PDB file of C-alpha atoms in Angstrom:
ATOM      1  CA  MET E1209      41.554  47.423 -87.585  1.00 57.00           C
ATOM      2  CA  PHE E1210      44.515  49.223 -85.955  1.00 56.00           C
ATOM      3  CA  PRO E1211      45.647  47.894 -82.529  1.00 58.00           C
ATOM      4  CA  PHE E1212      45.197  50.894 -80.217  1.00 55.00           C
ATOM      5  CA  HIS E1213      46.878  49.232 -77.245  1.00 53.00           C
ATOM      6  CA  PHE E1214      50.094  49.446 -79.251  1.00 51.00           C
ATOM      7  CA  LEU E1215      50.039  53.242 -79.090  1.00 51.00           C
ATOM      8  CA  ARG E1216      49.566  53.262 -75.330  1.00 53.00           C
ATOM      9  CA  CYS E1217      52.612  51.206 -74.392  1.00 52.00           C
ATOM     10  CA  VAL E1218      55.152  52.279 -77.026  1.00 52.00           C
ATOM     11  CA  SER E1219      55.559  55.988 -76.414  1.00 53.00           C
ATOM     12  CA  GLN E1220      54.073  59.119 -74.961  1.00 55.00           C
ATOM     13  CA  ALA E1221      53.476  62.355 -76.765  1.00 59.00           C
ATOM     14  CA  PRO E1222      56.811  64.061 -77.529  1.00 61.00           C
ATOM     15  CA  TRP E1223      55.838  67.258 -75.691  1.00 66.00           C
ATOM     16  CA  ALA E1224      55.053  65.526 -72.356  1.00 64.00           C
ATOM     17  CA  PRO E1225      58.209  65.093 -70.246  1.00 64.00           C
ATOM     18  CA  ARG E1226      58.572  61.847 -68.351  1.00 62.00           C
ATOM     19  CA  LEU E1227      59.012  62.036 -64.620  1.00 63.00           C
ATOM     20  CA  PHE E1228      60.770  58.658 -64.366  1.00 61.00           C
ATOM     21  CA  SER E1229      62.194  56.058 -66.676  1.00 62.00           C
ATOM     22  CA  THR E1230      59.666  53.459 -67.852  1.00 59.00           C
ATOM     23  CA  THR E1231      61.959  51.195 -69.867  1.00 63.00           C
ATOM     24  CA  SER E1232      62.152  48.457 -67.252  1.00 64.00           C
ATOM     25  CA  MET E1233      58.378  48.562 -66.729  1.00 63.00           C
ATOM     26  CA  VAL E1234      57.679  48.194 -70.434  1.00 64.00           C
ATOM     27  CA  GLU E1235      60.154  45.337 -70.764  1.00 72.00           C
ATOM     28  CA  ALA E1236      58.732  43.524 -67.739  1.00 69.00           C
ATOM     29  CA  GLY E1237      55.150  43.994 -68.920  1.00 77.00           C
ATOM     30  CA  TYR E1238      53.763  45.012 -65.541  1.00 81.00           C
ATOM     31  CA  LYS E1239      53.993  47.702 -62.894  1.00 85.00           C
ATOM     32  CA  MET E1240      55.266  47.028 -59.417  1.00 87.00           C
ATOM     33  CA  LYS E1241      52.748  47.631 -56.663  1.00 90.00           C
ATOM     34  CA  SER E1242      53.412  49.029 -53.232  1.00 91.00           C
ATOM     35  CA  HIS E1243      52.695  46.708 -50.301  1.00 92.00           C
ATOM     36  CA  SER E1244      49.087  47.264 -49.157  1.00 94.00           C
ATOM     37  CA  GLY E1245      49.662  45.899 -45.659  1.00 93.00           C
ATOM     38  CA  ALA E1246      52.638  48.186 -45.100  1.00 93.00           C
ATOM     39  CA  LYS E1247      50.662  51.170 -46.398  1.00 93.00           C
ATOM     40  CA  LYS E1248      47.996  50.590 -43.743  1.00 94.00           C
ATOM     41  CA  ARG E1249      50.454  50.188 -40.868  1.00 94.00           C
ATOM     42  CA  TRP E1250      53.333  52.608 -41.459  1.00 94.00           C
ATOM     43  CA  ARG E1251      53.458  56.399 -41.899  1.00 93.00           C
ATOM     44  CA  SER E1252      56.541  58.241 -43.105  1.00 91.00           C
ATOM     45  CA  SER E1253      58.230  60.919 -41.066  1.00 85.00           C
ATOM     46  CA  PRO E1254      59.331  64.126 -42.832  1.00 84.00           C
ATOM     47  CA  GLY E1255      62.100  63.570 -45.373  1.00 79.00           C
ATOM     48  CA  LEU E1256      61.623  59.766 -45.411  1.00 78.00           C
ATOM     49  CA  LYS E1257      64.309  59.406 -42.738  1.00 87.00           C
ATOM     50  CA  SER E1258      62.229  56.861 -40.812  1.00 92.00           C
ATOM     51  CA  PHE E1259      58.714  55.473 -40.501  1.00 94.00           C
ATOM     52  CA  LYS E1260      56.389  55.241 -37.528  1.00 95.00           C
ATOM     53  CA  ARG E1261      53.532  52.944 -36.551  1.00 95.00           C
ATOM     54  CA  GLY E1262      51.240  52.151 -33.668  1.00 95.00           C
ATOM     55  CA  LYS E1263      51.906  49.168 -31.441  1.00 95.00           C
ATOM     56  CA  ALA E1264      49.734  46.061 -31.346  1.00 94.00           C
ATOM     57  CA  PHE E1265      47.906  44.407 -28.397  1.00 95.00           C
ATOM     58  CA  ARG E1266      46.307  47.608 -27.103  1.00 94.00           C
ATOM     59  CA  SER E1267      42.787  47.281 -28.511  1.00 94.00           C
ATOM     60  CA  HIS E1268      41.066  44.781 -26.184  1.00 95.00           C
ATOM     61  CA  LEU E1269      41.541  42.464 -23.169  1.00 96.00           C
ATOM     62  CA  ASN E1270      43.309  45.280 -21.329  1.00 96.00           C
ATOM     63  CA  ALA E1271      41.949  44.570 -17.819  1.00 97.00           C
ATOM     64  CA  SER E1272      44.522  41.842 -17.199  1.00 96.00           C
ATOM     65  CA  LYS E1273      47.483  43.909 -18.455  1.00 97.00           C
ATOM     66  CA  PRO E1274      49.512  46.019 -16.039  1.00 97.00           C
ATOM     67  CA  PRO E1275      49.199  49.813 -16.432  1.00 97.00           C
ATOM     68  CA  ALA E1276      52.898  50.170 -17.234  1.00 97.00           C
ATOM     69  CA  ARG E1277      52.510  47.766 -20.156  1.00 97.00           C
ATOM     70  CA  LEU E1278      49.443  49.645 -21.421  1.00 97.00           C
ATOM     71  CA  ASN E1279      51.410  52.897 -21.291  1.00 97.00           C
ATOM     72  CA  ARG E1280      54.225  51.320 -23.309  1.00 96.00           C
ATOM     73  CA  LEU E1281      51.775  49.950 -25.864  1.00 96.00           C
ATOM     74  CA  GLY E1282      50.244  53.400 -26.295  1.00 96.00           C
ATOM     75  CA  ASN E1283      53.554  54.882 -27.475  1.00 96.00           C
ATOM     76  CA  THR E1284      54.631  55.218 -31.090  1.00 94.00           C
ATOM     77  CA  ALA E1285      57.087  52.703 -32.529  1.00 95.00           C
ATOM     78  CA  TYR E1286      59.734  53.952 -34.974  1.00 94.00           C
ATOM     79  CA  SER E1287      61.543  51.953 -37.625  1.00 95.00           C
ATOM     80  CA  THR E1288      65.160  50.927 -37.294  1.00 95.00           C
ATOM     81  CA  PRO E1289      67.601  51.833 -40.097  1.00 94.00           C
ATOM     82  CA  ALA E1290      67.327  48.304 -41.527  1.00 95.00           C
ATOM     83  CA  GLN E1291      63.518  48.477 -41.459  1.00 93.00           C
ATOM     84  CA  THR E1292      63.597  51.934 -43.047  1.00 92.00           C
ATOM     85  CA  HIS E1293      65.680  50.626 -45.946  1.00 91.00           C
ATOM     86  CA  LYS E1294      63.271  47.740 -46.513  1.00 92.00           C
ATOM     87  CA  LEU E1295      60.157  49.898 -46.126  1.00 92.00           C
ATOM     88  CA  ARG E1296      61.414  52.344 -48.737  1.00 90.00           C
ATOM     89  CA  LYS E1297      61.699  49.498 -51.241  1.00 90.00           C
ATOM     90  CA  VAL E1298      58.289  48.067 -50.297  1.00 91.00           C
ATOM     91  CA  LEU E1299      56.333  51.321 -50.125  1.00 91.00           C
ATOM     92  CA  LEU E1300      58.148  53.197 -52.899  1.00 88.00           C
ATOM     93  CA  PRO E1301      59.179  50.588 -55.473  1.00 85.00           C
ATOM     94  CA  TYR E1302      60.312  53.225 -58.016  1.00 84.00           C
ATOM     95  CA  GLY E1303      62.126  55.510 -55.572  1.00 79.00           C
ATOM     96  CA  SER E1304      61.156  58.604 -53.646  1.00 69.00           C
ATOM     97  CA  GLY E1305      61.471  61.173 -56.393  1.00 56.00           C
TER      98      GLY E1305
END
């Protein structure tokens, strides 16, 4: 019997153009996955220049917190340039394009 899994991993049809290089994936034997926790917490701004997220500690036990603190916690938090660089690698392991 012919091993059909061999056809899947060796090559694609010659008429289908590849959108990205798969040589390192085939050599490694696995695909990199994006970070599930980061996917749930961060959203990208247009053009992938930065990412934004909501702040923590705003969901419950708010009666003992001052109103100024609650207002601060309601604002959006943006990523720093160092965080943006790391988030791009975590969320987009094969690049943005």
